[in-house]
mmCIF file of C-alpha atoms and ligand atoms in Angstrom:
data_model
loop_
_atom_site.group_PDB
_atom_site.id
_atom_site.type_symbol
_atom_site.label_atom_id
_atom_site.label_comp_id
_atom_site.label_asym_id
_atom_site.label_seq_id
_atom_site.Cartn_x
_atom_site.Cartn_y
_atom_site.Cartn_z
ATOM 1 C CA MET A 1011 107.045 171.460 101.582
ATOM 2 C CA MET A 1012 106.341 169.412 104.705
ATOM 3 C CA ASP A 1013 108.105 170.015 107.988
ATOM 4 C CA THR A 1014 109.097 167.401 110.586
ATOM 5 C CA SER A 1015 105.833 167.685 112.525
ATOM 6 C CA GLU A 1016 103.807 167.073 109.387
ATOM 7 C CA HIS A 1017 105.979 164.023 108.583
ATOM 8 C CA HIS A 1018 105.210 162.651 112.045
ATOM 9 C CA ALA A 1019 101.503 163.213 111.487
ATOM 10 C CA VAL A 1020 101.711 161.348 108.170
ATOM 11 C CA GLU A 1021 103.434 158.386 109.852
ATOM 12 C CA ALA A 1022 100.763 158.362 112.537
ATOM 13 C CA LEU A 1023 98.030 158.384 109.875
ATOM 14 C CA ARG A 1024 99.564 155.450 108.018
ATOM 15 C CA ALA A 1025 99.858 153.399 111.198
ATOM 16 C CA ALA A 1026 96.485 154.274 112.765
ATOM 17 C CA ARG A 1027 93.753 151.709 113.425
ATOM 18 C CA HIS A 1028 90.992 154.042 114.610
ATOM 19 C CA VAL A 1029 91.224 157.736 113.750
ATOM 20 C CA VAL A 1030 88.945 160.178 115.581
ATOM 21 C CA VAL A 1031 88.681 163.672 114.097
ATOM 22 C CA PHE A 1032 87.239 166.440 116.276
ATOM 23 C CA THR A 1033 86.489 169.709 114.478
ATOM 24 C CA GLY A 1034 85.487 173.267 115.330
ATOM 25 C CA ALA A 1035 84.572 176.437 113.501
ATOM 26 C CA GLY A 1036 88.109 176.962 112.122
ATOM 27 C CA ILE A 1037 87.654 174.138 109.647
ATOM 28 C CA SER A 1038 84.867 176.060 107.933
ATOM 29 C CA ALA A 1039 86.680 179.410 108.067
ATOM 30 C CA GLU A 1040 88.046 179.010 104.560
ATOM 31 C CA SER A 1041 84.544 178.334 103.276
ATOM 32 C CA GLY A 1042 83.689 181.849 104.443
ATOM 33 C CA ILE A 1043 81.791 180.816 107.589
ATOM 34 C CA PRO A 1044 82.816 182.990 110.545
ATOM 35 C CA THR A 1045 84.268 181.353 113.657
ATOM 36 C CA TYR A 1046 83.051 182.305 117.141
ATOM 37 C CA ARG A 1047 86.106 183.730 118.889
ATOM 38 C CA ASP A 1048 88.582 184.961 116.282
ATOM 39 C CA ALA A 1049 89.362 188.645 116.840
ATOM 40 C CA LEU A 1050 87.328 191.011 114.601
ATOM 41 C CA THR A 1051 85.584 188.314 112.550
ATOM 42 C CA GLY A 1052 84.284 185.977 115.296
ATOM 43 C CA LEU A 1053 80.511 185.802 115.822
ATOM 44 C CA TRP A 1054 80.845 186.397 119.568
ATOM 45 C CA GLU A 1055 82.983 189.455 118.807
ATOM 46 C CA ASN A 1056 80.169 190.952 116.755
ATOM 47 C CA PHE A 1057 76.988 189.623 118.335
ATOM 48 C CA ASP A 1058 75.913 189.253 121.954
ATOM 49 C CA PHE A 1059 75.396 185.553 122.676
ATOM 50 C CA ALA A 1060 73.084 186.392 125.595
ATOM 51 C CA GLU A 1061 70.630 188.001 123.129
ATOM 52 C CA LEU A 1062 70.852 185.218 120.563
ATOM 53 C CA ALA A 1063 72.006 181.885 121.911
ATOM 54 C CA THR A 1064 70.137 181.080 125.112
ATOM 55 C CA PRO A 1065 66.637 179.711 125.827
ATOM 56 C CA ASP A 1066 65.809 182.983 127.617
ATOM 57 C CA ALA A 1067 66.783 184.986 124.545
ATOM 58 C CA PHE A 1068 64.354 182.921 122.456
ATOM 59 C CA ARG A 1069 61.564 183.377 125.007
ATOM 60 C CA ARG A 1070 62.187 187.133 125.066
ATOM 61 C CA ASP A 1071 62.471 187.743 121.340
ATOM 62 C CA PRO A 1072 61.897 184.661 119.173
ATOM 63 C CA ALA A 1073 61.893 186.653 115.914
ATOM 64 C CA LEU A 1074 65.324 188.143 116.614
ATOM 65 C CA VAL A 1075 66.811 184.734 117.402
ATOM 66 C CA TRP A 1076 65.125 182.865 114.544
ATOM 67 C CA GLY A 1077 66.120 185.585 112.038
ATOM 68 C CA TRP A 1078 69.752 185.398 113.136
ATOM 69 C CA TYR A 1079 69.927 181.610 112.800
ATOM 70 C CA GLU A 1080 68.164 181.693 109.434
ATOM 71 C CA TRP A 1081 70.766 184.219 108.279
ATOM 72 C CA ARG A 1082 73.506 181.827 109.406
ATOM 73 C CA ARG A 1083 71.766 178.887 107.686
ATOM 74 C CA MET A 1084 71.571 180.934 104.485
ATOM 75 C CA ASN A 1085 75.298 181.676 104.646
ATOM 76 C CA VAL A 1086 76.071 177.979 105.052
ATOM 77 C CA MET A 1087 73.818 177.028 102.126
ATOM 78 C CA ARG A 1088 75.638 179.529 99.939
ATOM 79 C CA ALA A 1089 79.073 178.263 101.045
ATOM 80 C CA GLU A 1090 80.990 175.269 99.724
ATOM 81 C CA PRO A 1091 83.037 172.693 101.640
ATOM 82 C CA ASN A 1092 86.778 173.377 101.442
ATOM 83 C CA THR A 1093 89.839 171.166 101.046
ATOM 84 C CA ALA A 1094 89.963 170.517 104.796
ATOM 85 C CA HIS A 1095 86.449 169.000 104.818
ATOM 86 C CA GLN A 1096 87.426 167.013 101.729
ATOM 87 C CA GLY A 1097 90.711 165.861 103.294
ATOM 88 C CA ILE A 1098 88.815 164.501 106.290
ATOM 89 C CA ALA A 1099 86.417 162.584 104.042
ATOM 90 C CA ALA A 1100 89.463 161.157 102.231
ATOM 91 C CA ILE A 1101 91.077 160.005 105.494
ATOM 92 C CA ALA A 1102 87.838 158.241 106.428
ATOM 93 C CA SER A 1103 88.056 156.177 103.252
ATOM 94 C CA LYS A 1104 91.677 155.131 103.910
ATOM 95 C CA VAL A 1105 91.911 154.058 107.530
ATOM 96 C CA PRO A 1106 90.493 150.863 109.099
ATOM 97 C CA ARG A 1107 88.175 152.737 111.435
ATOM 98 C CA PHE A 1108 87.105 156.372 111.522
ATOM 99 C CA THR A 1109 84.870 158.625 113.632
ATOM 100 C CA LEU A 1110 84.108 162.284 112.922
ATOM 101 C CA ILE A 1111 82.935 164.472 115.804
ATOM 102 C CA THR A 1112 82.105 168.100 115.075
ATOM 103 C CA GLN A 1113 81.086 171.065 117.188
ATOM 104 C CA ASN A 1114 79.933 172.804 114.031
ATOM 105 C CA VAL A 1115 76.287 173.455 113.266
ATOM 106 C CA ASP A 1116 76.905 173.718 109.507
ATOM 107 C CA ASN A 1117 76.576 170.767 107.100
ATOM 108 C CA LEU A 1118 79.857 171.190 105.220
ATOM 109 C CA HIS A 1119 81.322 167.884 106.441
ATOM 110 C CA GLU A 1120 78.312 166.005 105.075
ATOM 111 C CA ARG A 1121 78.477 167.908 101.794
ATOM 112 C CA ALA A 1122 82.169 166.997 101.460
ATOM 113 C CA GLY A 1123 81.220 163.314 101.702
ATOM 114 C CA SER A 1124 81.594 162.563 105.410
ATOM 115 C CA ASN A 1125 79.032 160.052 106.543
ATOM 116 C CA GLN A 1126 76.952 160.981 109.589
ATOM 117 C CA PRO A 1127 79.333 163.100 111.652
ATOM 118 C CA ILE A 1128 78.481 163.306 115.333
ATOM 119 C CA HIS A 1129 77.078 166.834 115.808
ATOM 120 C CA LEU A 1130 77.872 167.661 119.436
ATOM 121 C CA HIS A 1131 76.296 171.128 119.277
ATOM 122 C CA GLY A 1132 73.354 170.290 117.043
ATOM 123 C CA SER A 1133 72.711 171.600 113.548
ATOM 124 C CA LEU A 1134 71.221 174.592 111.752
ATOM 125 C CA PHE A 1135 69.356 172.029 109.657
ATOM 126 C CA SER A 1136 67.408 170.212 112.373
ATOM 127 C CA PRO A 1137 65.003 172.685 113.983
ATOM 128 C CA ARG A 1138 62.460 171.427 116.463
ATOM 129 C CA CYS A 1139 59.500 172.679 118.450
ATOM 130 C CA PHE A 1140 60.429 174.774 121.488
ATOM 131 C CA ALA A 1141 57.350 173.427 123.285
ATOM 132 C CA CYS A 1142 57.022 169.742 122.361
ATOM 133 C CA ALA A 1143 60.511 169.087 120.857
ATOM 134 C CA ARG A 1144 59.129 167.365 117.754
ATOM 135 C CA PRO A 1145 61.362 167.848 114.698
ATOM 136 C CA HIS A 1146 60.278 170.375 112.095
ATOM 137 C CA GLU A 1147 60.729 170.013 108.344
ATOM 138 C CA LEU A 1148 62.396 173.070 106.817
ATOM 139 C CA SER A 1149 61.434 174.257 103.354
ATOM 140 C CA CYS A 1150 64.149 173.267 100.892
ATOM 141 C CA GLY A 1151 65.071 176.607 99.333
ATOM 142 C CA ILE A 1152 67.762 178.974 100.469
ATOM 143 C CA PRO A 1153 66.089 181.283 103.008
ATOM 144 C CA ASP A 1154 65.670 184.700 101.466
ATOM 145 C CA GLU A 1155 66.733 186.586 104.563
ATOM 146 C CA PRO A 1156 69.504 188.884 103.434
ATOM 147 C CA GLN A 1157 70.915 190.391 106.610
ATOM 148 C CA GLY A 1158 72.156 189.158 109.949
ATOM 149 C CA GLY A 1159 69.981 190.209 112.829
ATOM 150 C CA ARG A 1160 66.864 190.884 110.755
ATOM 151 C CA ARG A 1161 63.829 189.688 112.632
ATOM 152 C CA LEU A 1162 61.839 186.767 111.283
ATOM 153 C CA GLU A 1163 58.896 185.086 113.014
ATOM 154 C CA PRO A 1164 59.674 181.403 113.589
ATOM 155 C CA PRO A 1165 57.282 178.907 111.996
ATOM 156 C CA ARG A 1166 54.755 177.113 114.186
ATOM 157 C CA CYS A 1167 54.777 173.432 115.078
ATOM 158 C CA GLN A 1168 52.195 171.518 113.051
ATOM 159 C CA HIS A 1169 51.489 169.241 116.037
ATOM 160 C CA CYS A 1170 51.114 171.611 118.986
ATOM 161 C CA GLY A 1171 51.333 175.125 117.543
ATOM 162 C CA GLY A 1172 54.468 175.930 119.543
ATOM 163 C CA ARG A 1173 57.271 178.027 118.116
ATOM 164 C CA ILE A 1174 60.004 176.286 116.123
ATOM 165 C CA ARG A 1175 63.522 176.848 117.471
ATOM 166 C CA PRO A 1176 66.919 176.255 115.858
ATOM 167 C CA GLY A 1177 68.277 172.749 116.450
ATOM 168 C CA VAL A 1178 71.502 173.974 117.996
ATOM 169 C CA VAL A 1179 72.770 173.727 121.558
ATOM 170 C CA TRP A 1180 72.446 177.043 123.357
ATOM 171 C CA PHE A 1181 74.417 178.336 126.317
ATOM 172 C CA GLY A 1182 73.071 176.741 129.470
ATOM 173 C CA GLU A 1183 71.776 173.645 127.627
ATOM 174 C CA SER A 1184 73.122 170.105 127.728
ATOM 175 C CA LEU A 1185 74.678 168.420 124.748
ATOM 176 C CA PRO A 1186 72.446 165.897 122.945
ATOM 177 C CA LYS A 1187 72.921 162.789 125.056
ATOM 178 C CA ALA A 1188 73.268 160.283 122.209
ATOM 179 C CA ALA A 1189 75.885 162.441 120.462
ATOM 180 C CA TRP A 1190 77.957 162.912 123.607
ATOM 181 C CA THR A 1191 77.787 159.219 124.491
ATOM 182 C CA ALA A 1192 78.856 158.244 120.960
ATOM 183 C CA ALA A 1193 81.742 160.732 121.017
ATOM 184 C CA MET A 1194 83.069 159.612 124.398
ATOM 185 C CA SER A 1195 82.652 155.994 123.447
ATOM 186 C CA ALA A 1196 84.648 156.473 120.219
ATOM 187 C CA VAL A 1197 87.506 157.981 122.212
ATOM 188 C CA GLU A 1198 87.414 155.881 125.356
ATOM 189 C CA LYS A 1199 86.016 152.490 124.422
ATOM 190 C CA GLU A 1200 86.558 151.966 120.717
ATOM 191 C CA GLY A 1201 90.349 151.955 120.640
ATOM 192 C CA CYS A 1202 91.066 155.411 119.223
ATOM 193 C CA ASP A 1203 94.818 155.511 118.623
ATOM 194 C CA LEU A 1204 95.030 158.768 116.611
ATOM 195 C CA PHE A 1205 92.995 161.849 117.517
ATOM 196 C CA PHE A 1206 92.942 165.077 115.474
ATOM 197 C CA SER A 1207 91.717 168.335 117.009
ATOM 198 C CA ILE A 1208 91.157 170.719 114.105
ATOM 199 C CA GLY A 1209 90.076 174.360 114.056
ATOM 200 C CA THR A 1210 88.805 174.613 117.605
ATOM 201 C CA SER A 1211 89.815 176.957 120.399
ATOM 202 C CA ALA A 1212 89.180 173.999 122.768
ATOM 203 C CA MET A 1213 87.552 176.348 125.271
ATOM 204 C CA VAL A 1214 83.980 175.071 125.373
ATOM 205 C CA TYR A 1215 83.220 172.154 127.681
ATOM 206 C CA PRO A 1216 82.347 169.353 127.781
ATOM 207 C CA ALA A 1217 83.414 169.061 124.110
ATOM 208 C CA ALA A 1218 86.939 170.230 124.962
ATOM 209 C CA GLU A 1219 87.366 167.215 127.242
ATOM 210 C CA LEU A 1220 87.660 164.916 124.239
ATOM 211 C CA PRO A 1221 91.348 165.559 123.384
ATOM 212 C CA PHE A 1222 92.232 165.042 127.045
ATOM 213 C CA ALA A 1223 90.276 161.793 127.125
ATOM 214 C CA ALA A 1224 92.223 160.692 124.037
ATOM 215 C CA LEU A 1225 95.520 161.528 125.733
ATOM 216 C CA ARG A 1226 94.512 159.530 128.799
ATOM 217 C CA ARG A 1227 93.926 156.580 126.452
ATOM 218 C CA ARG A 1228 97.457 157.117 125.105
ATOM 219 C CA ALA A 1229 96.292 158.102 121.617
ATOM 220 C CA THR A 1230 98.550 160.300 119.516
ATOM 221 C CA VAL A 1231 96.904 163.741 119.543
ATOM 222 C CA VAL A 1232 97.494 166.016 116.552
ATOM 223 C CA GLN A 1233 96.268 169.610 116.707
ATOM 224 C CA ILE A 1234 95.764 171.693 113.549
ATOM 225 C CA ASN A 1235 95.282 175.390 114.302
ATOM 226 C CA PRO A 1236 97.182 178.488 113.140
ATOM 227 C CA ASP A 1237 96.889 179.930 116.672
ATOM 228 C CA LEU A 1238 97.829 178.675 120.116
ATOM 229 C CA THR A 1239 95.285 176.923 122.341
ATOM 230 C CA GLN A 1240 95.465 175.113 125.661
ATOM 231 C CA LEU A 1241 96.191 171.942 123.657
ATOM 232 C CA ASP A 1242 99.586 173.195 122.487
ATOM 233 C CA GLU A 1243 101.133 172.160 125.783
ATOM 234 C CA VAL A 1244 99.765 168.627 125.756
ATOM 235 C CA ALA A 1245 99.251 167.578 122.119
ATOM 236 C CA THR A 1246 101.705 165.078 120.672
ATOM 237 C CA ILE A 1247 102.012 167.076 117.441
ATOM 238 C CA ASN A 1248 101.021 170.714 116.783
ATOM 239 C CA LEU A 1249 100.576 171.859 113.193
ATOM 240 C CA HIS A 1250 100.259 175.643 113.133
ATOM 241 C CA SER A 1251 98.670 176.010 109.717
ATOM 242 C CA ALA A 1252 95.284 176.591 108.183
ATOM 243 C CA ALA A 1253 93.383 173.304 108.006
ATOM 244 C CA ALA A 1254 92.607 173.769 104.301
ATOM 245 C CA ASP A 1255 96.372 173.932 103.590
ATOM 246 C CA VAL A 1256 97.704 171.180 105.795
ATOM 247 C CA LEU A 1257 95.065 168.450 105.450
ATOM 248 C CA PRO A 1258 95.448 167.916 101.679
ATOM 249 C CA ARG A 1259 99.243 167.784 102.180
ATOM 250 C CA LEU A 1260 98.907 165.089 104.851
ATOM 251 C CA VAL A 1261 96.508 162.997 102.765
ATOM 252 C CA GLU A 1262 98.664 163.232 99.652
ATOM 253 C CA ALA A 1263 101.794 162.274 101.591
ATOM 254 C CA ALA A 1264 100.125 159.381 103.416
ATOM 255 C CA TRP A 1265 98.421 157.904 100.333
ATOM 256 C CA PRO A 1266 100.102 159.372 97.225
ATOM 257 C CA ASN A 1267 98.086 159.637 93.999
ATOM 258 C CA THR A 1268 94.907 158.136 95.374
HETATM 259 P P1 OAD B 630 86.172 179.174 118.105
HETATM 260 O O1 OAD B 630 85.764 180.374 117.324
HETATM 261 O O2 OAD B 630 86.177 179.266 119.582
HETATM 262 O O3 OAD B 630 87.622 178.715 117.651
HETATM 263 C C1 OAD B 630 87.949 178.595 116.291
HETATM 264 C C2 OAD B 630 89.391 178.153 116.213
HETATM 265 O O4 OAD B 630 89.710 177.940 114.849
HETATM 266 C C3 OAD B 630 90.403 179.205 116.744
HETATM 267 O O5 OAD B 630 91.272 178.593 117.676
HETATM 268 C C4 OAD B 630 91.154 179.653 115.488
HETATM 269 O O6 OAD B 630 92.528 179.921 115.742
HETATM 270 C C5 OAD B 630 91.007 178.431 114.598
HETATM 271 N N1 OAD B 630 91.091 178.720 113.162
HETATM 272 C C6 OAD B 630 90.764 179.859 112.497
HETATM 273 N N2 OAD B 630 90.971 179.714 111.180
HETATM 274 C C7 OAD B 630 91.446 178.454 110.999
HETATM 275 C C8 OAD B 630 91.830 177.682 109.863
HETATM 276 N N3 OAD B 630 91.768 178.195 108.624
HETATM 277 N N4 OAD B 630 92.253 176.411 110.053
HETATM 278 C C9 OAD B 630 92.295 175.871 111.307
HETATM 279 N N5 OAD B 630 91.938 176.533 112.419
HETATM 280 C C10 OAD B 630 91.511 177.806 112.271
HETATM 281 O O7 OAD B 630 85.247 177.975 117.584
HETATM 282 P P2 OAD B 630 84.964 176.560 118.284
HETATM 283 O O8 OAD B 630 86.169 176.068 118.987
HETATM 284 O O9 OAD B 630 84.354 175.697 117.254
HETATM 285 O O10 OAD B 630 79.072 176.434 120.553
HETATM 286 O O11 OAD B 630 83.882 176.986 119.350
HETATM 287 C C11 OAD B 630 83.323 176.006 120.171
HETATM 288 C C12 OAD B 630 81.872 176.309 120.425
HETATM 289 O O12 OAD B 630 81.739 177.641 120.942
HETATM 290 C C13 OAD B 630 81.013 176.331 119.181
HETATM 291 O O13 OAD B 630 80.585 175.043 118.784
HETATM 292 C C14 OAD B 630 79.860 177.177 119.619
HETATM 293 C C15 OAD B 630 80.584 178.292 120.313
HETATM 294 O O14 OAD B 630 79.863 178.976 121.292
HETATM 295 C C16 OAD B 630 77.760 176.314 120.389
HETATM 296 O O15 OAD B 630 77.178 176.807 119.444
HETATM 297 C C17 OAD B 630 77.103 175.533 121.465
#
């Protein structure tokens, strides 16, 4: 059963010209990938980011950091996209214009059929050299690293011999410039009239500026999150449900039997 807020979201979807979807870790929660800040299960509740997610941490103990990210990559490779990832891919095929911006470093959007999402915080699947920044080709198989935190020496760059680092954005680093420019441009210049913020605590900047930029452009902003965030006060519509529940309902109601 849909409530009034969901009906409003469906109307907005049907009328939209350019939909921008902005996702965070919550969208992958039902695929079994832990979020960062949820109590008990969040990564930053269980691991110290200062030991694992900064350039200094990698300089200090590259094997600890590389092993942890390989463990996370393994978990993603063993997971499957859920109905929220699929719902977003379905929306993309229905609306005149669509942009997907994710903070996630997994590849579940792509595997659900979303074409080239903008990865604001990088990806577990695009490592590069810590010294010369050249990209590094990963071996195809699922890494056989069974436990989080187990040390693993990073591979060496075939060009300069430097250590390979995970292709994610660490604390203290800037967002990839092209990704940030594309995201801001989608919201500010390319006529976004409907903006979804899904499964993010909206606490990490500059990414968390995007919903506010959309509001300034007078877009309808729909938040999907079972918990409260700072967006609850400003979003046009708040849907307090799990993304994997609500997104298929919205798609089915907006475009029945397609
Ligand atoms: P957080 O862990 O901060 O927030 C996840 C959000 O998802 C929370 O607000 C949850 O309430 C919500 N959530 C949980 N289950 C959900 C579900 N089934 N459906 C919908 N929402 C659900 O994760 P992010 O906001 O993505 O940065 O974190 C932002 C950045 O902080 C990450 O990209 C990462 C981290 O440090 C980098 O790696 C640079």
